[in-house]
XYZ file of N, CA and C in Angstrom:
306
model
N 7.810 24.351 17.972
C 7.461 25.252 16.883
C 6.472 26.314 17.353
N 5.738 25.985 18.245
C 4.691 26.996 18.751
C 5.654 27.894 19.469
N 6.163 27.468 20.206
C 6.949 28.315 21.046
C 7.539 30.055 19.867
N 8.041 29.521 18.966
C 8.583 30.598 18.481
C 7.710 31.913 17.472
N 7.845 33.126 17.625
C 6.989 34.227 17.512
C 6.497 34.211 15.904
N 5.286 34.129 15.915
C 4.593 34.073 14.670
C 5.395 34.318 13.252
N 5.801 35.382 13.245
C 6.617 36.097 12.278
C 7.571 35.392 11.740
N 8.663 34.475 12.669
C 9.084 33.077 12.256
C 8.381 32.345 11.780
N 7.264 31.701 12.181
C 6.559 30.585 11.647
C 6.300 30.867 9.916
N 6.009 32.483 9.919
C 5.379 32.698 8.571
C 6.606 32.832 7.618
N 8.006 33.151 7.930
C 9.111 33.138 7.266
C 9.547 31.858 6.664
N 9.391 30.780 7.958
C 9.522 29.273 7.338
C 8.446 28.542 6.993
N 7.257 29.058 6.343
C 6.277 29.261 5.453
C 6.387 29.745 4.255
N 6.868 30.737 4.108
C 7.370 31.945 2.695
C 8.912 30.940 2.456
N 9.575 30.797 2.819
C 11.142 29.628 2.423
C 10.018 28.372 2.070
N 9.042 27.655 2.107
C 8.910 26.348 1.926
C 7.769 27.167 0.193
N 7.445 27.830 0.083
C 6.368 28.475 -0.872
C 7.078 29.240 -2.325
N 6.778 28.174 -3.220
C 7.248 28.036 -4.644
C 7.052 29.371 -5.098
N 6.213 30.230 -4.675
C 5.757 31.607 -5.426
C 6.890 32.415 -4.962
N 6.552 32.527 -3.403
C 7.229 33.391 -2.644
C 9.101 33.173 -3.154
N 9.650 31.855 -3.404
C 10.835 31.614 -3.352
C 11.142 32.099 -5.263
N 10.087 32.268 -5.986
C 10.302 32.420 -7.386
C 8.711 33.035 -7.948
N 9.169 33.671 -8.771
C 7.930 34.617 -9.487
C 7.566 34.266 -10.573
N 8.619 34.082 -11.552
C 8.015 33.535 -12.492
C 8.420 31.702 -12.710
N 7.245 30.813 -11.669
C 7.565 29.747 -11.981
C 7.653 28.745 -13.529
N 6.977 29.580 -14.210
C 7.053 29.060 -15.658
C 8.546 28.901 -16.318
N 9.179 29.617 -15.731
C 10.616 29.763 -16.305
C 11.761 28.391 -15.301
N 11.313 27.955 -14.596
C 11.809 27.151 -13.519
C 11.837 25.975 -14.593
N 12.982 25.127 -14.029
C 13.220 23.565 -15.169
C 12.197 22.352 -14.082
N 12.092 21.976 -14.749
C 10.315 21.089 -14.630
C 11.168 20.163 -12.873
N 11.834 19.415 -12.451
C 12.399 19.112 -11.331
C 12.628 20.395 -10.053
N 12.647 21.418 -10.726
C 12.499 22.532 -9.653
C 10.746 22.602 -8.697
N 10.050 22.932 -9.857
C 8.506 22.851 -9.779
C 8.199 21.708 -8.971
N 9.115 20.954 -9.576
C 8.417 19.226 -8.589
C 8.890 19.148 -7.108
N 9.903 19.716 -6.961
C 10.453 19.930 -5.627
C 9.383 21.278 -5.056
N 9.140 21.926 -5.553
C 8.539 23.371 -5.373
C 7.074 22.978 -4.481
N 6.248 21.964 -5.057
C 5.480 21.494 -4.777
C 4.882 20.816 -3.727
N 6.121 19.910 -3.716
C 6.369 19.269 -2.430
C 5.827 19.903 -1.152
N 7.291 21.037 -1.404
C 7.448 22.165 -0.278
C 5.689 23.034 0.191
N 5.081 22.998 -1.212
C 3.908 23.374 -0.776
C 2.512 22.535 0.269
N 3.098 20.890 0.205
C 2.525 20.014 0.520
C 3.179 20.248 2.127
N 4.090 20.635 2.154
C 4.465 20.385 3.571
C 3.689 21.813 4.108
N 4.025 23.052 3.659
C 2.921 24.217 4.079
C 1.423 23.556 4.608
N 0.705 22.510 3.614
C -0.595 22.040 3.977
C -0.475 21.175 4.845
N 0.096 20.305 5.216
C 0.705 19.454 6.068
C 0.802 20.265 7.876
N 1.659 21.429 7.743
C 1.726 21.900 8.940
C 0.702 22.748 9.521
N -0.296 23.344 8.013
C -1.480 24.222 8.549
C -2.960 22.878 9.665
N -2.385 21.943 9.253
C -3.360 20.618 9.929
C -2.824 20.379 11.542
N -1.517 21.036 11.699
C -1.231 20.374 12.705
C -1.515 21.053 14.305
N -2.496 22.088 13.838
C -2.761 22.828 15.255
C -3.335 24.546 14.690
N -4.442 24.555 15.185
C -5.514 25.925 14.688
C -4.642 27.459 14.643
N -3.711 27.491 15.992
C -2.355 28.284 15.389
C -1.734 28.315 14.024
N -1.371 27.209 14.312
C -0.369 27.117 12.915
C -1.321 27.382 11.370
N -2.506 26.735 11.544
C -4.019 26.486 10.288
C -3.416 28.235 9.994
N -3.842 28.864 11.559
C -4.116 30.482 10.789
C -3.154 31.199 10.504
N -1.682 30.556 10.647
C -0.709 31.532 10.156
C -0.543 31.117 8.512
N -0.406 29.459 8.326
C 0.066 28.888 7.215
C -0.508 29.123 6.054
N -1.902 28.666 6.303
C -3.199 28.874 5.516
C -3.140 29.914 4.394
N -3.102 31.531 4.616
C -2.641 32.783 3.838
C -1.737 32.516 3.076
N -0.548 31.731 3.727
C 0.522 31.501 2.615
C 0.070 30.474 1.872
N -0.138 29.336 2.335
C -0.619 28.464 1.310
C -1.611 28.636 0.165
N -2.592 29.773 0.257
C -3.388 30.032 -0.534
C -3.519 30.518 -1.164
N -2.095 31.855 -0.838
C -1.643 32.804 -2.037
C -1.277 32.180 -3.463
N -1.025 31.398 -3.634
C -0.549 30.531 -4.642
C -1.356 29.291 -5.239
N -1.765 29.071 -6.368
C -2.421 28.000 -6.532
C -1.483 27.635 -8.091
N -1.008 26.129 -8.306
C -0.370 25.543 -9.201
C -1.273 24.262 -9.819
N -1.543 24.437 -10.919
C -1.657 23.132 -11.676
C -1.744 23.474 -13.363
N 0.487 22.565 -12.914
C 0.947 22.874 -13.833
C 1.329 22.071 -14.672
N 0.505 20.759 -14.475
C 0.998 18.977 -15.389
C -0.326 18.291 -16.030
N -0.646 18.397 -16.774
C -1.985 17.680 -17.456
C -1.685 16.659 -16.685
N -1.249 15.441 -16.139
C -1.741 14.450 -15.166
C -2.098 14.949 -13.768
N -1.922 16.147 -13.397
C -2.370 16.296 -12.116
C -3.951 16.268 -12.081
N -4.056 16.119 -10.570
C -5.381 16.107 -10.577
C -6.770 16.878 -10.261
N -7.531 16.285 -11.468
C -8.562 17.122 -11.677
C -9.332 17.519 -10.462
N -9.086 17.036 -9.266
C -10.410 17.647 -8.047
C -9.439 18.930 -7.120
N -8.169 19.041 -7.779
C -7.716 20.394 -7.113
C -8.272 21.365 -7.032
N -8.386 21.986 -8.471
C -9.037 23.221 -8.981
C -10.513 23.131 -8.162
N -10.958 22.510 -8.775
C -12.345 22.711 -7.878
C -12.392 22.923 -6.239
N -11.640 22.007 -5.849
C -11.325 22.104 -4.058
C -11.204 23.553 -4.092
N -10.133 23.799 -4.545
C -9.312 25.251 -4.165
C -10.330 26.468 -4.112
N -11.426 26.298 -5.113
C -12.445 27.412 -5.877
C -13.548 27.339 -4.685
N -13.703 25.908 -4.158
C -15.070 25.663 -3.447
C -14.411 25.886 -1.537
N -12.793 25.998 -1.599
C -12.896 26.563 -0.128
C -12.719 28.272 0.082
N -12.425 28.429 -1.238
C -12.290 29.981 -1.646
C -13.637 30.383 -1.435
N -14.406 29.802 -1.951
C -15.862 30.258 -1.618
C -16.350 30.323 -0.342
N -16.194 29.585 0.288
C -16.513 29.201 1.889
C -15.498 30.160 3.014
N -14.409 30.443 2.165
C -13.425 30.945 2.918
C -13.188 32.350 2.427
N -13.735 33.137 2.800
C -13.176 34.755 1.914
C -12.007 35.572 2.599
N -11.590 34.967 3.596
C -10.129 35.382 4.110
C -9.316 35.049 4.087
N -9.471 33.634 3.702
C -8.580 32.944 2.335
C -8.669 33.459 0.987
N -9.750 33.691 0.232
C -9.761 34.195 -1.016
C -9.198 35.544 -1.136
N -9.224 36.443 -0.004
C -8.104 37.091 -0.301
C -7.072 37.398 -0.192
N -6.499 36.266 0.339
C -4.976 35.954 0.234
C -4.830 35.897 -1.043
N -5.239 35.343 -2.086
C -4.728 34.541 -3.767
C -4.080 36.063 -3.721
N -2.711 35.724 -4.673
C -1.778 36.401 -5.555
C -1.462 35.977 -6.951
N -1.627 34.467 -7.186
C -0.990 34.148 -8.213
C -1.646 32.819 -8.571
N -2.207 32.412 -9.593
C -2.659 30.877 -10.517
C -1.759 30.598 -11.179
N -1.583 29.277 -11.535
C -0.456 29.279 -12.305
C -1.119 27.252 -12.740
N -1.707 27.652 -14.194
C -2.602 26.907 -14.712
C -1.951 26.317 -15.942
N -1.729 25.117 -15.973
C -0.899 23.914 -17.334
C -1.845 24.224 -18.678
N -1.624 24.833 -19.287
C -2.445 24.736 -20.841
C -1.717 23.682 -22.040
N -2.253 22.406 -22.644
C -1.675 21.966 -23.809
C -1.273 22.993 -24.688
């Protein structure tokens, strides 16, 4: 995977990224989102697996933030806000929240 030129890596980054693959996820049937998610777990998954990969994935992964199920969990939001803080080249990656209201 290293081997191949950045620009790939970030394409099969943007294909695994619920935003990038759909805009308005609110309109998506609730098993889409759950698969959608996943795909975002694997984005975080591969940004761990080598400081290359951290700095290509990372931007994509961060453009997007989802919590869209009253059982999800409550220490996301905060994580997300408190590496945004620490991280301002991450924070300006964000494009899109996408927040569960009862």
């Amino acid at each position: 995977l290293l081997n191949l030129p950045n620009e790939m890596i970030i394409e099969i980054c943007r294909s695994l990224c619920l935003h990038c693959r759909h805009e308005r996820i609110g309109e998506l049937p609730e098993e889409d989102v759950a698969a959608g998610i996943q795909d975002q777990l694997a984005i975080s998954r591969l940004s761990r697996c080598s400081k290359t990969l951290r700095d290509i994935a990372q931007p994509i992964l961060f453009h997007f933030f989802a919590r869209l199920a009253q059982r999800a969990s409550q220490k996301r939001l905060p994580a997300f806000v408190h590496t945004l803080l620490w991280r301002p080249d991450l924070a300006s990656s964000v494009r899109s929240l996408a927040l569960w209201s009862p």
